[in-house]
Tab-separated table of C-alpha atoms in Angstrom:
chain	number	residue	atom	x	y	z
N	1	GLU	CA	5.850	16.818	-9.904
N	2	ALA	CA	8.105	14.354	-8.043
N	3	GLY	CA	6.621	11.290	-6.230
N	4	VAL	CA	7.611	9.368	-3.096
N	5	THR	CA	11.366	8.602	-3.056
N	6	GLN	CA	13.027	6.277	-1.075
N	7	SER	CA	16.496	5.942	-0.375
N	8	PRO	CA	18.634	3.290	-0.238
N	9	THR	CA	16.996	1.468	-3.084
N	10	HIS	CA	18.903	-1.936	-1.737
N	11	LEU	CA	20.833	-2.474	1.775
N	12	ILE	CA	22.225	-5.675	3.056
N	13	LYS	CA	23.127	-5.735	6.778
N	14	THR	CA	23.865	-8.266	9.062
N	15	ARG	CA	21.531	-10.119	11.908
N	16	GLY	CA	22.133	-7.471	14.977
N	17	GLN	CA	22.968	-4.392	12.976
N	18	GLN	CA	20.897	-1.155	12.626
N	19	ALA	CA	19.266	-0.158	9.541
N	20	THR	CA	18.042	3.284	8.511
N	21	LEU	CA	15.626	3.871	5.678
N	22	ARG	CA	14.523	7.273	4.175
N	23	CYS	CA	11.389	8.749	2.242
N	24	SER	CA	10.777	12.064	0.937
N	25	PRO	CA	7.047	12.700	0.410
N	26	ILE	CA	5.229	14.274	-2.372
N	27	SER	CA	5.219	18.085	-2.165
N	28	GLY	CA	2.395	19.073	0.179
N	29	HIS	CA	1.734	15.736	1.901
N	30	THR	CA	1.963	16.029	5.601
N	31	SER	CA	1.654	12.249	6.147
N	32	VAL	CA	3.758	9.719	5.604
N	33	TYR	CA	3.271	5.777	6.230
N	34	TRP	CA	5.437	3.075	6.552
N	35	TYR	CA	4.808	-0.383	5.384
N	36	GLN	CA	6.585	-3.481	5.300
N	37	GLN	CA	5.935	-6.435	2.557
N	38	ALA	CA	7.806	-9.853	3.114
N	39	LEU	CA	8.388	-12.236	-0.080
N	40	GLY	CA	4.915	-12.963	-1.435
N	41	LEU	CA	3.190	-11.463	1.534
N	42	GLY	CA	0.680	-8.790	1.739
N	43	LEU	CA	1.521	-5.117	2.792
N	44	GLN	CA	1.716	-4.803	6.926
N	45	PHE	CA	1.102	-1.439	8.140
N	46	LEU	CA	4.383	-0.133	10.266
N	47	LEU	CA	4.099	3.380	11.643
N	48	TRP	CA	1.773	6.615	10.376
N	49	TYR	CA	3.462	10.064	10.963
N	50	ASP	CA	1.675	13.379	10.481
N	51	GLU	CA	2.873	16.989	11.218
N	52	GLY	CA	5.863	15.358	13.015
N	53	GLU	CA	4.109	13.060	15.393
N	54	GLU	CA	3.617	9.476	15.361
N	55	ARG	CA	-0.237	8.955	15.038
N	56	ASN	CA	-0.712	5.123	14.627
N	57	ARG	CA	1.627	2.217	15.075
N	58	GLY	CA	1.118	-1.333	13.694
N	59	ASN	CA	1.833	-4.684	15.229
N	60	PHE	CA	5.686	-4.467	15.280
N	61	PRO	CA	7.992	-4.943	18.269
N	62	PRO	CA	9.677	-1.679	19.236
N	63	ARG	CA	12.656	-2.077	17.729
N	64	PHE	CA	11.084	-0.878	14.688
N	65	SER	CA	10.900	3.336	15.475
N	66	GLY	CA	10.972	6.389	12.949
N	67	ARG	CA	10.298	10.026	13.153
N	68	GLN	CA	9.504	12.664	10.583
N	69	PHE	CA	11.253	16.104	10.179
N	70	PRO	CA	10.110	19.528	9.704
N	71	ASN	CA	10.282	19.360	6.023
N	72	TYR	CA	7.730	16.125	6.220
N	73	SER	CA	10.524	13.404	5.608
N	74	SER	CA	10.708	10.448	7.266
N	75	GLU	CA	13.044	7.660	8.275
N	76	LEU	CA	12.291	4.278	9.719
N	77	ASN	CA	15.101	2.978	11.918
N	78	VAL	CA	15.381	-0.919	12.746
N	79	ASN	CA	17.319	-1.995	15.395
N	80	ALA	CA	18.777	-5.230	16.266
N	81	LEU	CA	18.024	-6.724	13.094
N	82	GLU	CA	16.514	-10.453	12.522
N	83	LEU	CA	16.952	-12.269	9.273
N	84	GLU	CA	12.761	-12.065	9.396
N	85	ASP	CA	13.233	-8.228	8.837
N	86	SER	CA	14.112	-9.150	5.117
N	87	ALA	CA	12.014	-7.489	3.139
N	88	LEU	CA	10.712	-4.426	0.559
N	89	TYR	CA	10.092	-1.546	2.987
N	90	LEU	CA	7.511	0.929	1.435
N	91	CYS	CA	6.736	4.490	2.065
N	92	ALA	CA	3.633	6.462	1.229
N	93	SER	CA	2.549	9.526	1.814
N	94	SER	CA	-0.895	12.004	1.491
N	95	VAL	CA	-2.676	14.951	2.043
N	96	THR	CA	-3.107	14.424	6.136
N	97	GLY	CA	-4.442	11.365	7.023
N	98	GLU	CA	-6.501	13.172	9.762
N	99	GLU	CA	-8.838	13.762	6.838
N	100	SER	CA	-10.898	10.894	5.171
N	101	GLY	CA	-10.690	9.689	1.795
N	102	ASN	CA	-7.123	11.090	0.874
N	103	THR	CA	-5.378	8.863	-1.191
N	104	ILE	CA	-1.949	7.351	-0.254
N	105	TYR	CA	0.671	7.077	-2.887
N	106	PHE	CA	3.876	4.715	-2.737
N	107	GLY	CA	7.245	5.490	-3.378
N	108	GLU	CA	9.224	1.919	-5.202
N	109	GLY	CA	10.594	0.892	-1.710
N	110	SER	CA	13.815	-0.107	-0.170
N	111	TRP	CA	15.070	-3.635	-0.214
N	112	LEU	CA	16.688	-4.393	2.909
N	113	THR	CA	18.498	-7.906	2.922
N	114	VAL	CA	19.792	-9.304	6.780
N	115	VAL	CA	22.161	-11.698	6.276
Z	1	GLU	CA	-12.795	-6.673	13.003
Z	2	ASP	CA	-11.833	-4.389	9.927
Z	3	GLN	CA	-11.164	-6.821	7.051
Z	4	VAL	CA	-10.357	-6.784	3.476
Z	5	THR	CA	-10.396	-9.896	1.660
Z	6	GLN	CA	-9.763	-10.505	-2.319
Z	7	SER	CA	-10.502	-12.967	-4.705
Z	8	PRO	CA	-9.423	-14.783	-6.801
Z	9	GLU	CA	-5.760	-14.999	-5.233
Z	10	ALA	CA	-4.528	-15.950	-8.757
Z	11	LEU	CA	-5.758	-15.375	-12.397
Z	12	ARG	CA	-4.692	-16.529	-15.370
Z	13	LEU	CA	-6.360	-14.589	-18.558
Z	14	GLN	CA	-5.808	-15.137	-21.984
Z	15	GLU	CA	-5.144	-12.070	-23.829
Z	16	GLY	CA	-8.733	-10.191	-24.896
Z	17	GLU	CA	-10.469	-12.669	-22.361
Z	18	SER	CA	-12.278	-10.261	-20.132
Z	19	SER	CA	-12.714	-10.866	-15.900
Z	20	SER	CA	-13.280	-9.115	-13.066
Z	21	LEU	CA	-11.407	-9.260	-9.841
Z	22	ASN	CA	-13.250	-8.949	-6.199
Z	23	CYS	CA	-12.711	-7.086	-3.182
Z	24	SER	CA	-15.016	-7.717	0.017
Z	25	TYR	CA	-14.687	-5.173	3.034
Z	26	THR	CA	-15.874	-5.058	6.477
Z	27	VAL	CA	-14.854	-1.700	7.624
Z	28	SER	CA	-16.205	0.608	10.129
Z	29	GLY	CA	-17.148	3.719	8.696
Z	30	LEU	CA	-15.788	3.795	5.054
Z	31	ARG	CA	-14.059	6.676	3.984
Z	32	GLY	CA	-12.705	5.496	0.871
Z	33	LEU	CA	-11.810	2.421	-1.310
Z	34	PHE	CA	-8.631	2.300	-3.096
Z	35	TRP	CA	-7.299	0.173	-6.235
Z	36	TYR	CA	-3.769	-0.473	-6.852
Z	37	ARG	CA	-1.362	-1.834	-9.355
Z	38	GLN	CA	2.106	-3.738	-7.939
Z	39	ASP	CA	4.830	-5.183	-10.479
Z	40	PRO	CA	7.233	-7.503	-8.993
Z	41	GLY	CA	9.610	-6.011	-6.723
Z	42	LYS	CA	8.018	-2.439	-7.097
Z	43	GLY	CA	5.762	0.210	-4.856
Z	44	PRO	CA	2.379	-0.208	-5.844
Z	45	GLU	CA	0.632	2.531	-8.475
Z	46	PHE	CA	-2.304	4.057	-7.644
Z	47	LEU	CA	-5.349	3.291	-9.981
Z	48	PHE	CA	-8.511	4.291	-8.534
Z	49	THR	CA	-10.386	5.869	-5.314
Z	50	LEU	CA	-14.129	5.116	-5.064
Z	51	TYR	CA	-16.158	6.964	-2.041
Z	52	SER	CA	-19.400	5.809	-2.262
Z	53	ALA	CA	-21.599	2.608	-3.324
Z	54	GLY	CA	-22.895	3.278	-6.733
Z	55	GLU	CA	-19.544	5.438	-7.989
Z	56	GLU	CA	-17.662	3.900	-10.809
Z	57	LYS	CA	-14.453	4.995	-12.178
Z	58	GLU	CA	-12.555	3.864	-15.656
Z	59	LYS	CA	-9.254	4.209	-16.871
Z	60	GLU	CA	-8.178	2.626	-20.363
Z	61	ARG	CA	-9.342	-1.144	-19.809
Z	62	LEU	CA	-10.175	-0.706	-16.204
Z	63	LYS	CA	-13.056	-0.027	-14.436
Z	64	ALA	CA	-13.618	0.149	-10.928
Z	65	THR	CA	-17.272	-0.184	-9.253
Z	66	LEU	CA	-18.632	-0.032	-5.625
Z	67	THR	CA	-21.368	-1.246	-3.618
Z	68	LYS	CA	-21.810	-1.246	0.131
Z	69	LYS	CA	-19.687	-4.723	0.519
Z	70	GLU	CA	-17.677	-4.975	-2.026
Z	71	SER	CA	-15.802	-3.654	-5.214
Z	72	PHE	CA	-15.010	-5.244	-8.361
Z	73	LEU	CA	-12.018	-4.195	-10.745
Z	74	HIS	CA	-13.423	-5.476	-14.280
Z	75	ILE	CA	-10.548	-5.757	-16.629
Z	76	THR	CA	-12.054	-5.529	-20.445
Z	77	ALA	CA	-9.877	-7.238	-23.056
Z	78	PRO	CA	-6.931	-7.295	-21.236
Z	79	LYS	CA	-3.125	-7.278	-22.521
Z	80	PRO	CA	0.049	-9.424	-21.278
Z	81	GLU	CA	1.022	-5.532	-19.900
Z	82	ASP	CA	-1.879	-5.937	-17.639
Z	83	SER	CA	-0.133	-8.553	-15.653
Z	84	ALA	CA	0.450	-7.627	-12.398
Z	85	THR	CA	-0.901	-7.925	-8.466
Z	86	TYR	CA	-3.686	-5.737	-8.147
Z	87	LEU	CA	-4.123	-4.564	-4.220
Z	88	CYS	CA	-7.559	-3.340	-2.860
Z	89	ALA	CA	-7.584	-1.158	0.363
Z	90	VAL	CA	-9.955	0.428	2.612
Z	91	GLN	CA	-10.053	3.576	4.570
Z	92	GLY	CA	-12.253	3.148	7.699
Z	93	THR	CA	-12.383	4.981	11.346
Z	94	THR	CA	-11.226	2.757	14.144
Z	95	SER	CA	-10.914	4.257	17.683
Z	96	GLY	CA	-11.018	7.562	16.508
Z	97	THR	CA	-8.398	7.535	13.680
Z	98	TYR	CA	-8.094	6.982	10.073
Z	99	LYS	CA	-6.824	3.459	8.822
Z	100	TYR	CA	-5.997	2.036	5.843
Z	101	ILE	CA	-6.378	-1.783	5.465
Z	102	PHE	CA	-4.975	-3.678	2.451
Z	103	GLY	CA	-6.177	-6.968	1.158
Z	104	THR	CA	-3.541	-9.744	0.113
Z	105	GLY	CA	-4.064	-8.899	-3.573
Z	106	THR	CA	-4.986	-10.722	-6.772
Z	107	ARG	CA	-2.192	-11.801	-8.876
Z	108	LEU	CA	-3.236	-11.334	-12.736
Z	109	LYS	CA	-1.479	-13.379	-15.672
Z	110	VAL	CA	-2.661	-12.697	-18.943
Z	111	LEU	CA	-1.183	-14.831	-21.462
Z	112	ALA	CA	-0.162	-13.778	-25.577
């Protein structure tokens, strides 16, 4: 069974541009989570989607946004890129986050470099 | 405030030298505690989920235990391939919604 898949693996953008990252969850999972992991730092929660709706949002500015599609895949958009947005962006999925105790499984991540 | 603290930040072991990693947590309404392994530049790989105090789970050289305030990841006779960052996370309830909170990890280096 396929795990969480993310694309692209690497992305290089110029400051001020927009970046779009994509994620396909494990089959049967309806919740998708996005995390940012800057070099040497911990996982920072960005967004949580379930059944097509945004359920929770971390302490990030509005230029970080996303959406979840009817097939439960998701994309993360980062507008007006800044140098400090350079990081590994991790997508995870679970069998609905609306229940307790569900394990979240991660993809391999997308490296975003802003120059 | 919900919080997860992992210690030590870094740990160097000789091959075969057993040790334990600690994850202390403060969370409203613990629903699950999760351990992951993360290799450099890769996504976290799921290891264990624990739900209640007293629960234990094992996988190869790893054993995870849970109390009401902390969890331990015991590594028995580690090998160099066990070198990685080990992350702990908890799921709690905040304002009526579930939330996953991650610690900053323990960087483990096992020397041959």
